[in-house]
Every structure is written in C-alpha cells, then in structure tokens.
mmCIF file of C-alpha atoms in Angstrom:
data_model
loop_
_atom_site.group_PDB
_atom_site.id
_atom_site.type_symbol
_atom_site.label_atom_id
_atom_site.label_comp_id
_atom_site.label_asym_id
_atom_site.label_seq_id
_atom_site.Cartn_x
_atom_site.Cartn_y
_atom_site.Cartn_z
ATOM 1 C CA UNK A 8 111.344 110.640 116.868
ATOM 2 C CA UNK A 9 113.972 111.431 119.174
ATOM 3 C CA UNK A 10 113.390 111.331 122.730
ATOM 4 C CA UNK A 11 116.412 110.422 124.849
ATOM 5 C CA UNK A 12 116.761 107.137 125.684
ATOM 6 C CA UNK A 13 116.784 105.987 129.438
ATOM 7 C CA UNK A 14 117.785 102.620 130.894
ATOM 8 C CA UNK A 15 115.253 100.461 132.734
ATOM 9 C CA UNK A 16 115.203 97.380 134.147
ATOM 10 C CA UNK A 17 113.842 94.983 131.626
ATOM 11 C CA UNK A 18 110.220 93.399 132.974
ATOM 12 C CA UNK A 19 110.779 90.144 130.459
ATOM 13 C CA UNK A 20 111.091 86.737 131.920
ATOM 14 C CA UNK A 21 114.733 85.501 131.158
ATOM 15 C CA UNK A 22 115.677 88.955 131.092
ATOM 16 C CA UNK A 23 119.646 89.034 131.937
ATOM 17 C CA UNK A 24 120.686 90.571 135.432
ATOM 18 C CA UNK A 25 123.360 92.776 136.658
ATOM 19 C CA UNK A 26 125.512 89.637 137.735
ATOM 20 C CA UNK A 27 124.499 88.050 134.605
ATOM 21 C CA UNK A 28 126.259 91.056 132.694
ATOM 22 C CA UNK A 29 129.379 90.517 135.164
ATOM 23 C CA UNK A 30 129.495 86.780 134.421
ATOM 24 C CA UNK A 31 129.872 87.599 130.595
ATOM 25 C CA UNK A 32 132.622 89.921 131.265
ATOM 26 C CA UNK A 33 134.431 87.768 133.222
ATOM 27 C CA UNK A 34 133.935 85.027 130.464
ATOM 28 C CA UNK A 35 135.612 87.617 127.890
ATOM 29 C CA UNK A 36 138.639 89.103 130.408
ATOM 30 C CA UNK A 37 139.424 84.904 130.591
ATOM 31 C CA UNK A 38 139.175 84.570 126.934
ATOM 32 C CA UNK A 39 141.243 87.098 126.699
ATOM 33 C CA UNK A 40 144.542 86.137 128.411
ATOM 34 C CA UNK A 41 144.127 83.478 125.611
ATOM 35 C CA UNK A 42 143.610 85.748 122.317
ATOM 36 C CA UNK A 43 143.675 89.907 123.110
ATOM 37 C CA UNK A 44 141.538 90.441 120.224
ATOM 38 C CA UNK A 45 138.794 88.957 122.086
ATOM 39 C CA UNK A 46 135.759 92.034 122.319
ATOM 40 C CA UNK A 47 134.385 93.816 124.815
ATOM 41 C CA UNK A 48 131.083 93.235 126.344
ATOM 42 C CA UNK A 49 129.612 96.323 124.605
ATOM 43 C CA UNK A 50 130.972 95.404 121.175
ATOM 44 C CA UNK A 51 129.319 92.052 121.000
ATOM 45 C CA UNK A 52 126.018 94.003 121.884
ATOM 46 C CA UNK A 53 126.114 95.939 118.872
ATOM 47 C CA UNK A 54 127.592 92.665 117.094
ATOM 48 C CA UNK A 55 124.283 91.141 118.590
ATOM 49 C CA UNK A 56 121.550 93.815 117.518
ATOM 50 C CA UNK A 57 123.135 93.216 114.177
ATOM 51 C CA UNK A 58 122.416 89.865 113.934
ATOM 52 C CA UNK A 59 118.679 90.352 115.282
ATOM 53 C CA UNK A 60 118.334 92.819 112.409
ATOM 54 C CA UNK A 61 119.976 90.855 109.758
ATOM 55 C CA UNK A 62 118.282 89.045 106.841
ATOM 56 C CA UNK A 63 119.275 85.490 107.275
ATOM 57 C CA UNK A 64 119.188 84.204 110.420
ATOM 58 C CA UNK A 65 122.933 83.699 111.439
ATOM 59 C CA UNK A 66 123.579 80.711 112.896
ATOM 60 C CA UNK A 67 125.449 80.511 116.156
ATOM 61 C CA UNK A 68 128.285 78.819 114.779
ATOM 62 C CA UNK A 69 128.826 81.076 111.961
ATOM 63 C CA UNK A 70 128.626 84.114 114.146
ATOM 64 C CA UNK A 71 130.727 82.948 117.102
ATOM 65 C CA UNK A 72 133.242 82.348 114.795
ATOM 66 C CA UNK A 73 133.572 85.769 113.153
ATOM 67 C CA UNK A 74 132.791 87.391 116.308
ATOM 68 C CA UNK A 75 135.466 85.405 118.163
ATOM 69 C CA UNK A 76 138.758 84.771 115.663
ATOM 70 C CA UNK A 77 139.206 87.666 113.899
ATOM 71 C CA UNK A 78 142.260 85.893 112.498
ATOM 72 C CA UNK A 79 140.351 83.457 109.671
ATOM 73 C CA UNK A 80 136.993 83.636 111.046
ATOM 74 C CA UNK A 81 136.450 80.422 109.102
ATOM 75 C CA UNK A 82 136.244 77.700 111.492
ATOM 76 C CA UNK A 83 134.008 77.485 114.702
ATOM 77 C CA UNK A 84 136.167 74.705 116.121
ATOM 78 C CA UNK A 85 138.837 77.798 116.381
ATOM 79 C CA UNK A 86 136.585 79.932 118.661
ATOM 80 C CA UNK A 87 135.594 76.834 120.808
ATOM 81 C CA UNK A 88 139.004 76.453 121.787
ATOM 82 C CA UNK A 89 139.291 79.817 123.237
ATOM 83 C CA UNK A 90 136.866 78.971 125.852
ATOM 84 C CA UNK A 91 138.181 77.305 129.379
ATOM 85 C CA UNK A 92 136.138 74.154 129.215
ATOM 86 C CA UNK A 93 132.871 73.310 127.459
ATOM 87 C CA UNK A 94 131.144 74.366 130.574
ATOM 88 C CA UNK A 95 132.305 77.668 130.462
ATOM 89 C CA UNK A 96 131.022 77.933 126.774
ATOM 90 C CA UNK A 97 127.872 76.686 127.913
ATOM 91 C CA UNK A 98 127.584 79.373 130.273
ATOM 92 C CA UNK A 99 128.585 81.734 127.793
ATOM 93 C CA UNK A 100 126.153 80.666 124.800
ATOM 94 C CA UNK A 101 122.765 80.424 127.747
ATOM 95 C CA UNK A 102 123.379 83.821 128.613
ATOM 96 C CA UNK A 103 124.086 85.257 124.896
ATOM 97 C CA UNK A 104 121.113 83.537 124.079
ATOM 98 C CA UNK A 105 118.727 84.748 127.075
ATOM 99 C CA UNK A 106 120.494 88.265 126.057
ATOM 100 C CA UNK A 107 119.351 87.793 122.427
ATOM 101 C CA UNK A 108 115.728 86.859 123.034
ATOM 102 C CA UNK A 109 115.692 90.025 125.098
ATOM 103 C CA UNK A 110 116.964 91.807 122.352
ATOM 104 C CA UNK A 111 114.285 90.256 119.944
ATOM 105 C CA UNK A 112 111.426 90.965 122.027
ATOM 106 C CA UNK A 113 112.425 94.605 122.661
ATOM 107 C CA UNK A 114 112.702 95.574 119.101
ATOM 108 C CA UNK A 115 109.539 93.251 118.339
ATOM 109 C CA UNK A 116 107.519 95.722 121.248
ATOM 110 C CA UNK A 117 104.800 98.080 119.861
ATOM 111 C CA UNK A 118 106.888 100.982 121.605
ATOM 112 C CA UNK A 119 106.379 104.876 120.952
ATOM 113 C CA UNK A 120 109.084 106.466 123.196
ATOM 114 C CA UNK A 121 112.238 105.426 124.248
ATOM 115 C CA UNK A 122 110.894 106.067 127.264
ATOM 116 C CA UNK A 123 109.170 102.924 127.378
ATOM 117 C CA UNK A 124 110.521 100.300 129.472
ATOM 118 C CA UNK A 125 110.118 97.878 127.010
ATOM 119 C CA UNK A 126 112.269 99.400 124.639
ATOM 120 C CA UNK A 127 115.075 98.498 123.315
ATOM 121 C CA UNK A 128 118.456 99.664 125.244
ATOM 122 C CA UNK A 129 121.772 98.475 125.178
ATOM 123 C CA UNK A 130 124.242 97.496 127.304
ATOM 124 C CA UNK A 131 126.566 100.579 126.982
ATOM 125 C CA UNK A 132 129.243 101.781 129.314
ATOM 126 C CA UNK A 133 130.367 105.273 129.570
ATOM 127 C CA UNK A 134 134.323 105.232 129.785
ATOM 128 C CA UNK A 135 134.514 108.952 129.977
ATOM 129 C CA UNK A 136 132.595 109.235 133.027
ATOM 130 C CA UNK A 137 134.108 106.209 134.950
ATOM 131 C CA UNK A 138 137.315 107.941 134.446
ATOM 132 C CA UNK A 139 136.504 110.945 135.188
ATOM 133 C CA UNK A 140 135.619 109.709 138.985
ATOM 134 C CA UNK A 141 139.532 108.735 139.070
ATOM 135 C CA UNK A 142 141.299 110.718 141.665
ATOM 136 C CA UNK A 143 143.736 113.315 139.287
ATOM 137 C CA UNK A 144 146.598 111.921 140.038
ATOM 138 C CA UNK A 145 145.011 108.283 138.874
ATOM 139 C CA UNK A 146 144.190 109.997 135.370
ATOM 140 C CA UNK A 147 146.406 112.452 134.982
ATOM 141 C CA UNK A 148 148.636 110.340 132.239
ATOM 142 C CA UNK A 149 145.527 109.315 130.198
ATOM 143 C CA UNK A 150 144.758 110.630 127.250
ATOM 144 C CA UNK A 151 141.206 111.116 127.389
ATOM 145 C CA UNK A 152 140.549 111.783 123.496
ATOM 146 C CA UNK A 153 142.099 108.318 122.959
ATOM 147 C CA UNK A 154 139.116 106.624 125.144
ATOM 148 C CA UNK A 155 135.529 105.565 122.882
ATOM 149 C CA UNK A 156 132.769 108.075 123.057
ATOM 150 C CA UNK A 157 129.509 107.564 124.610
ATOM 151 C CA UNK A 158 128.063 104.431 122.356
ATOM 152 C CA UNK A 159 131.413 104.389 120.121
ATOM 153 C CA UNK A 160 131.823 100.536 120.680
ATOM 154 C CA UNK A 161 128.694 99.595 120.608
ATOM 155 C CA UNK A 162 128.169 101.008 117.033
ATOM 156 C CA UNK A 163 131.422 99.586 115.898
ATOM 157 C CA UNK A 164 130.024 96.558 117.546
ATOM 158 C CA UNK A 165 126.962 96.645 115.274
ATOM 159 C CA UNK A 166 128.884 97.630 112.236
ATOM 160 C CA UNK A 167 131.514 95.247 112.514
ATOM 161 C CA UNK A 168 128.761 92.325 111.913
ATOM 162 C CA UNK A 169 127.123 94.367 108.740
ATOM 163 C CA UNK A 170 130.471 94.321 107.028
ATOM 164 C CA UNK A 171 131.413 90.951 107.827
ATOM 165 C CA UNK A 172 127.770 89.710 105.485
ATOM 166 C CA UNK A 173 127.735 91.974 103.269
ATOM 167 C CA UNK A 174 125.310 90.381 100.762
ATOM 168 C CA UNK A 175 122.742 90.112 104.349
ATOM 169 C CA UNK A 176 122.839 93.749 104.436
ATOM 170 C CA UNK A 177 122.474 94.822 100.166
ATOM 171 C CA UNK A 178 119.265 95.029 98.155
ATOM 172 C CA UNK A 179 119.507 93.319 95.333
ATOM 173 C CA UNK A 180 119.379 94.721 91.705
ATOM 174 C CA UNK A 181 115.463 94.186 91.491
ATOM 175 C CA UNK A 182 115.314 95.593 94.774
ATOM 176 C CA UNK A 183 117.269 98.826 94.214
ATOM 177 C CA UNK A 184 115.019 99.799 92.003
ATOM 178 C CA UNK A 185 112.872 100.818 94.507
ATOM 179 C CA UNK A 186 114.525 104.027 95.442
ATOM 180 C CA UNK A 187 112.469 104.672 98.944
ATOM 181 C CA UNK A 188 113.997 101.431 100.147
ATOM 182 C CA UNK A 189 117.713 102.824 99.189
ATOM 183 C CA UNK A 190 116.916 105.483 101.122
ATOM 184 C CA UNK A 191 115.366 103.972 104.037
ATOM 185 C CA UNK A 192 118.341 101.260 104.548
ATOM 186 C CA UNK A 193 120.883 103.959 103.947
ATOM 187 C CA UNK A 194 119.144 106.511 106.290
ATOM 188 C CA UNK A 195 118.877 104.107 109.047
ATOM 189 C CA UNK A 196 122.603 102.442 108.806
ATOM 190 C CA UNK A 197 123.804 106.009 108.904
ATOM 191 C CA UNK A 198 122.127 106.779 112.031
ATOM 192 C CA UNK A 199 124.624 103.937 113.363
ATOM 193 C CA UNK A 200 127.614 104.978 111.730
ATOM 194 C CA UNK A 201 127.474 108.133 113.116
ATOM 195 C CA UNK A 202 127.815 106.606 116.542
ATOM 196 C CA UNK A 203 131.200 105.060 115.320
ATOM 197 C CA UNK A 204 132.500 108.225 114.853
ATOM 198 C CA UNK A 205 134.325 110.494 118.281
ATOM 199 C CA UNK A 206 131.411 113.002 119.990
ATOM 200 C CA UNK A 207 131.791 116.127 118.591
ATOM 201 C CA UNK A 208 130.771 117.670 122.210
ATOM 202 C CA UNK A 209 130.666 120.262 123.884
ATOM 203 C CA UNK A 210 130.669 117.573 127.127
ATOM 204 C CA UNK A 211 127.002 118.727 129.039
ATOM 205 C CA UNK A 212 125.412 115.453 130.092
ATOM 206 C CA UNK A 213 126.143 113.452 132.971
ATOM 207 C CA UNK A 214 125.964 110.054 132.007
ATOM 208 C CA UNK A 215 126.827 108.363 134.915
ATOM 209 C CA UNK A 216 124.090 110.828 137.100
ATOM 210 C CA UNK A 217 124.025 114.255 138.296
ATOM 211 C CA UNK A 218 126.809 114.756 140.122
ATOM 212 C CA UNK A 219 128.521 113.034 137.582
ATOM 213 C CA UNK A 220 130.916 114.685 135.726
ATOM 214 C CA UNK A 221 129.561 115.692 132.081
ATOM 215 C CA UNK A 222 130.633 112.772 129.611
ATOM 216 C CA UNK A 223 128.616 113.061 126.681
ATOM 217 C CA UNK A 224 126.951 115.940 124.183
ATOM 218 C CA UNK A 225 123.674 116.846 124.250
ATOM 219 C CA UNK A 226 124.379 115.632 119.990
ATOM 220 C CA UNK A 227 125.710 112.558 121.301
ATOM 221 C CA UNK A 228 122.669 111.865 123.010
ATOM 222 C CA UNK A 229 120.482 112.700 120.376
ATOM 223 C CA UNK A 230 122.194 110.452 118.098
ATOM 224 C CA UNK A 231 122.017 107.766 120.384
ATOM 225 C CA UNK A 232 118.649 108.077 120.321
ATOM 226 C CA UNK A 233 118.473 108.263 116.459
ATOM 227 C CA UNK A 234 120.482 104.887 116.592
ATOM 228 C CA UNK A 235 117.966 102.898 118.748
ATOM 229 C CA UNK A 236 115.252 104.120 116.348
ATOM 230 C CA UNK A 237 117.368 103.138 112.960
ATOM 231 C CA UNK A 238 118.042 99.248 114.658
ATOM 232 C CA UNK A 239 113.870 98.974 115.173
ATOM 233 C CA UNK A 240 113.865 100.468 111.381
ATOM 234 C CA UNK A 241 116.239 97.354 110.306
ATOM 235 C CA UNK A 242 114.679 94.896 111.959
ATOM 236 C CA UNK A 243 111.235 95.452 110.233
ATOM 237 C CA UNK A 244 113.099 96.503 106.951
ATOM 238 C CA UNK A 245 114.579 93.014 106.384
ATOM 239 C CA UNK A 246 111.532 91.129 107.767
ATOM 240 C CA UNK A 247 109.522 93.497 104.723
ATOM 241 C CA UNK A 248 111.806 91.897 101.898
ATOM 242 C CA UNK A 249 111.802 88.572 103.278
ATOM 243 C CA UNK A 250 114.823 86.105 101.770
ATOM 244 C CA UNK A 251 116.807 86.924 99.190
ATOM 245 C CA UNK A 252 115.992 84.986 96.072
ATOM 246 C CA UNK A 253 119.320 83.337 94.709
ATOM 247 C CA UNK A 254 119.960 84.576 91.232
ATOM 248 C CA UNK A 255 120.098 81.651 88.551
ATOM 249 C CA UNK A 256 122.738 81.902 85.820
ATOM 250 C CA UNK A 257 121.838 79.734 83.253
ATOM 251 C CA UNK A 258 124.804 78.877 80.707
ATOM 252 C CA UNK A 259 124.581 79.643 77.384
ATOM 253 C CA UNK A 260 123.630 76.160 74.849
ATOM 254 C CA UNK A 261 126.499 76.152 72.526
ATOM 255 C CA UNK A 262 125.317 76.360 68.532
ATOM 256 C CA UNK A 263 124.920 73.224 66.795
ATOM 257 C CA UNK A 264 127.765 73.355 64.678
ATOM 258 C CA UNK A 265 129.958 74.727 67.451
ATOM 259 C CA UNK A 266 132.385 72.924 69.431
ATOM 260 C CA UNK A 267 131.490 70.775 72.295
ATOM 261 C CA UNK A 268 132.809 72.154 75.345
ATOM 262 C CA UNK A 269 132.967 69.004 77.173
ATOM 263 C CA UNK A 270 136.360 69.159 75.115
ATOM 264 C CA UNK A 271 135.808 65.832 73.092
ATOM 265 C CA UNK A 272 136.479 67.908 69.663
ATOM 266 C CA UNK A 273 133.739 67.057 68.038
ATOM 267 C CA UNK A 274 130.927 69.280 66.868
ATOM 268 C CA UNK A 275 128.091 69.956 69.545
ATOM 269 C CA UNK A 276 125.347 68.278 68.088
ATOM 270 C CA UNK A 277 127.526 65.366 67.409
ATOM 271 C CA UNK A 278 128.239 65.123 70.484
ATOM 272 C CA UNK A 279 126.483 66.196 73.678
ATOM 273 C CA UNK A 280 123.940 67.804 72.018
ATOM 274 C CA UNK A 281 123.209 64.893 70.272
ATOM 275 C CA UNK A 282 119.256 63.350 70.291
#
C-alpha cells in the first residue's frame, strides 16, 4: 500500500495547532543559544514516532535526556538545565505530550489510505521548497545539495532513537528463530532508512503547492509513503511480542571437591557447600 500521503488537519481533541508547532520551535531556537546540538522540530518527530513504536515504554526522563544532551546522555538533570525556567519546560513537556497522544491515536486508527484524515502524518518541513521561493540573489550562495531531502530529518529523527536502545529494537535469540518476524522488522525499518538517505530525484513534485517550485521525486514521495506504513507496521510488531523476557544466567555449582570460590581455600563442600 502506497498511496501518497496528504496532510490534514487532525479532528482529535488535544490535537496540537499551528501556533502550538511555533511555540515548540521557539522553545528549541532558545535552547539552542544554550547548547547548538539542540534538534530541530522535525527530528524530535521522528525521535517521537520512535518511541510510540518502541518496546518498552520510554520514560520521559530517559528520553529527554538522550534526545536533549547528546554529550553523556546519562543524566536528566543535564537536559533540565537547558531549559529557561521550569515553566518553560512545562510548556515544553504539555505540548510533547499532547503531540504524543496524537501520535498514539493516529497509528492506533483502523486506517486504509493515507488518505484518511486520521492517519498518521508528520510534522515535516520541506527545506528545498522554502528556499526555492528565495529571491536568486538570496540563494544564489547556497548549496542546495547540502540542504535535507524531503523527510531526511525526520527519518534520522526516528532512527536516531532506534540506535540509541538497541536491545528495544532486537528480537531475541528465541525470537529470531522465527524468520517471518526477521523479515518483517527488517522490511519495515528499511522503509525508514531509506528516508535518511539524499532523494535520488528527478525534482517533479511541488511540495509546498502548485505553483511551487518542484522539491521532491515522485520516489521520494513514494517512499514517504512506504515510511508511514513501516511506523504503523512497528507499532503493532512490538505490541505482538509483548516484553522482552530477561534472560537468567544461572552460575555454574562448583564440584564438591573443588575449590570454594568465595576464596576461603577450603574445599567446596567444606565450605559453602557445606549441609
């Protein structure tokens, strides 16, 4: 399934609005005079539909913390302090969170076309086009093959939270043995990784609206598409294993006659093993 996606307004209560969206980046461009590395709207949606897809439930400060310093990315209190005030965080984590639930519901809709207004879509920009409006003499020193493709940061976004819990995102050895499962998880996180990768054009679709200049390939589109699709397919993968059961390693008992390892020197079974 591969229709084209198409933005829509989203009909759920809580649903974020366009100055909601404008808040958060204005949030980030203040959190960044304080750390640079500090991500872009559209990377912390991918981050985001990562974490609704993911098989533990993340907790916020766990993720804020890796999405936030990506120095250590070991202590929350380090991310807090990149925020203004604690009512500036506050603002930040109520709209994250009204963003996530959208997020949820969207990929939790019995949806059969992209089409459908409540499916899943997310916030990405198209840098190409926007640029493209510039007068020439604005963009004439830019080099346009150096801006992200069409949905670029958003995958990198999405992939960027994958590799940072790696065990969240691997079957384990009982699990690999089902071989339509490999294939399924590696079939649908390829359908992402593709996006992180440059559009391999020709530029023919007008992102930005018809008498937009053409920003993205017909390809790009249709991976887009195949992208939206593969983060529904994650969602219900994970959900379908349920928890990952920790593996128990039991130590080996020591022989009778052997030498307690508690490090006494005496034989085991006069010793610990005793009784």
């Amino acid at each position: 399934m591969t229709d084209a996606p198409a933005p829509a307004d989203s009909t759920f209560p809580g649903a974020l609005s366009p100055e909601d969206f404008e808040t958060l980046d204005t949030i980030l461009d203040d959190l960044r005079n304080r750390e640079e590395e500090t991500p872009q709207w559209e990377f912390c949606e991918g981050f985001m539909a990562a974490l609704a897809c993911t098989r533990r439930e993340i907790p916020p400060d766990e993720y804020m913390a890796v999405l936030l310093d990506f120095e250590g990315a070991e202590d929350e209190a380090v991310a807090r302090q990149l925020f203004a005030s604690d009512a500036q965080r506050a603002q930040f984590m109520d709209l994250w969170n009204r963003r996530y639930q959208d997020i949820c519901r969207a990929l939790d809709a019995d949806v059969e076309s992209l089409q459908d207004e409540r499916a899943f879509y997310p916030q990405v920009g198209d840098m190409r086009g926007m640029l493209a409006r510039l007068p020439e003499e604005e963009r004439k020193d830019i080099d346009m093959d150096s801006v992200p493709s069409f949905a670029q940061v958003w995958a990198l976004g999405f992939m960027y939270a994958v590799e940072s819990w790696p065990d969240e995102w691997a079957l384990s050895r009982q699990e690999a043995k089902d071989k339509q499962a490999v294939e399924d998880l590696d079939a649908a996180l390829g359908a992402i990784i593709e996006l992180t990768d440059d559009d391999p054009g020709p530029m023919q679709v007008p992102m930005l609206g018809e008498d937009a200049a053409p920003s993205a390939s017909e390809t790009r589109l249709e991976q887009f598409g195949e992208a939206l699709w593969a983060v529904y397919d994650l969602r219900g993968f994970w959900r379908s294993f349920g928890a990952k059961v920790a593996t128990i390693h039991k130590e080996a008992t020591p022989g009778r006659n052997d030498l307690c390892p508690c490090g006494s020197g005496k034989k085991y079974k006069k010793c610990h093993g005793a009784g």
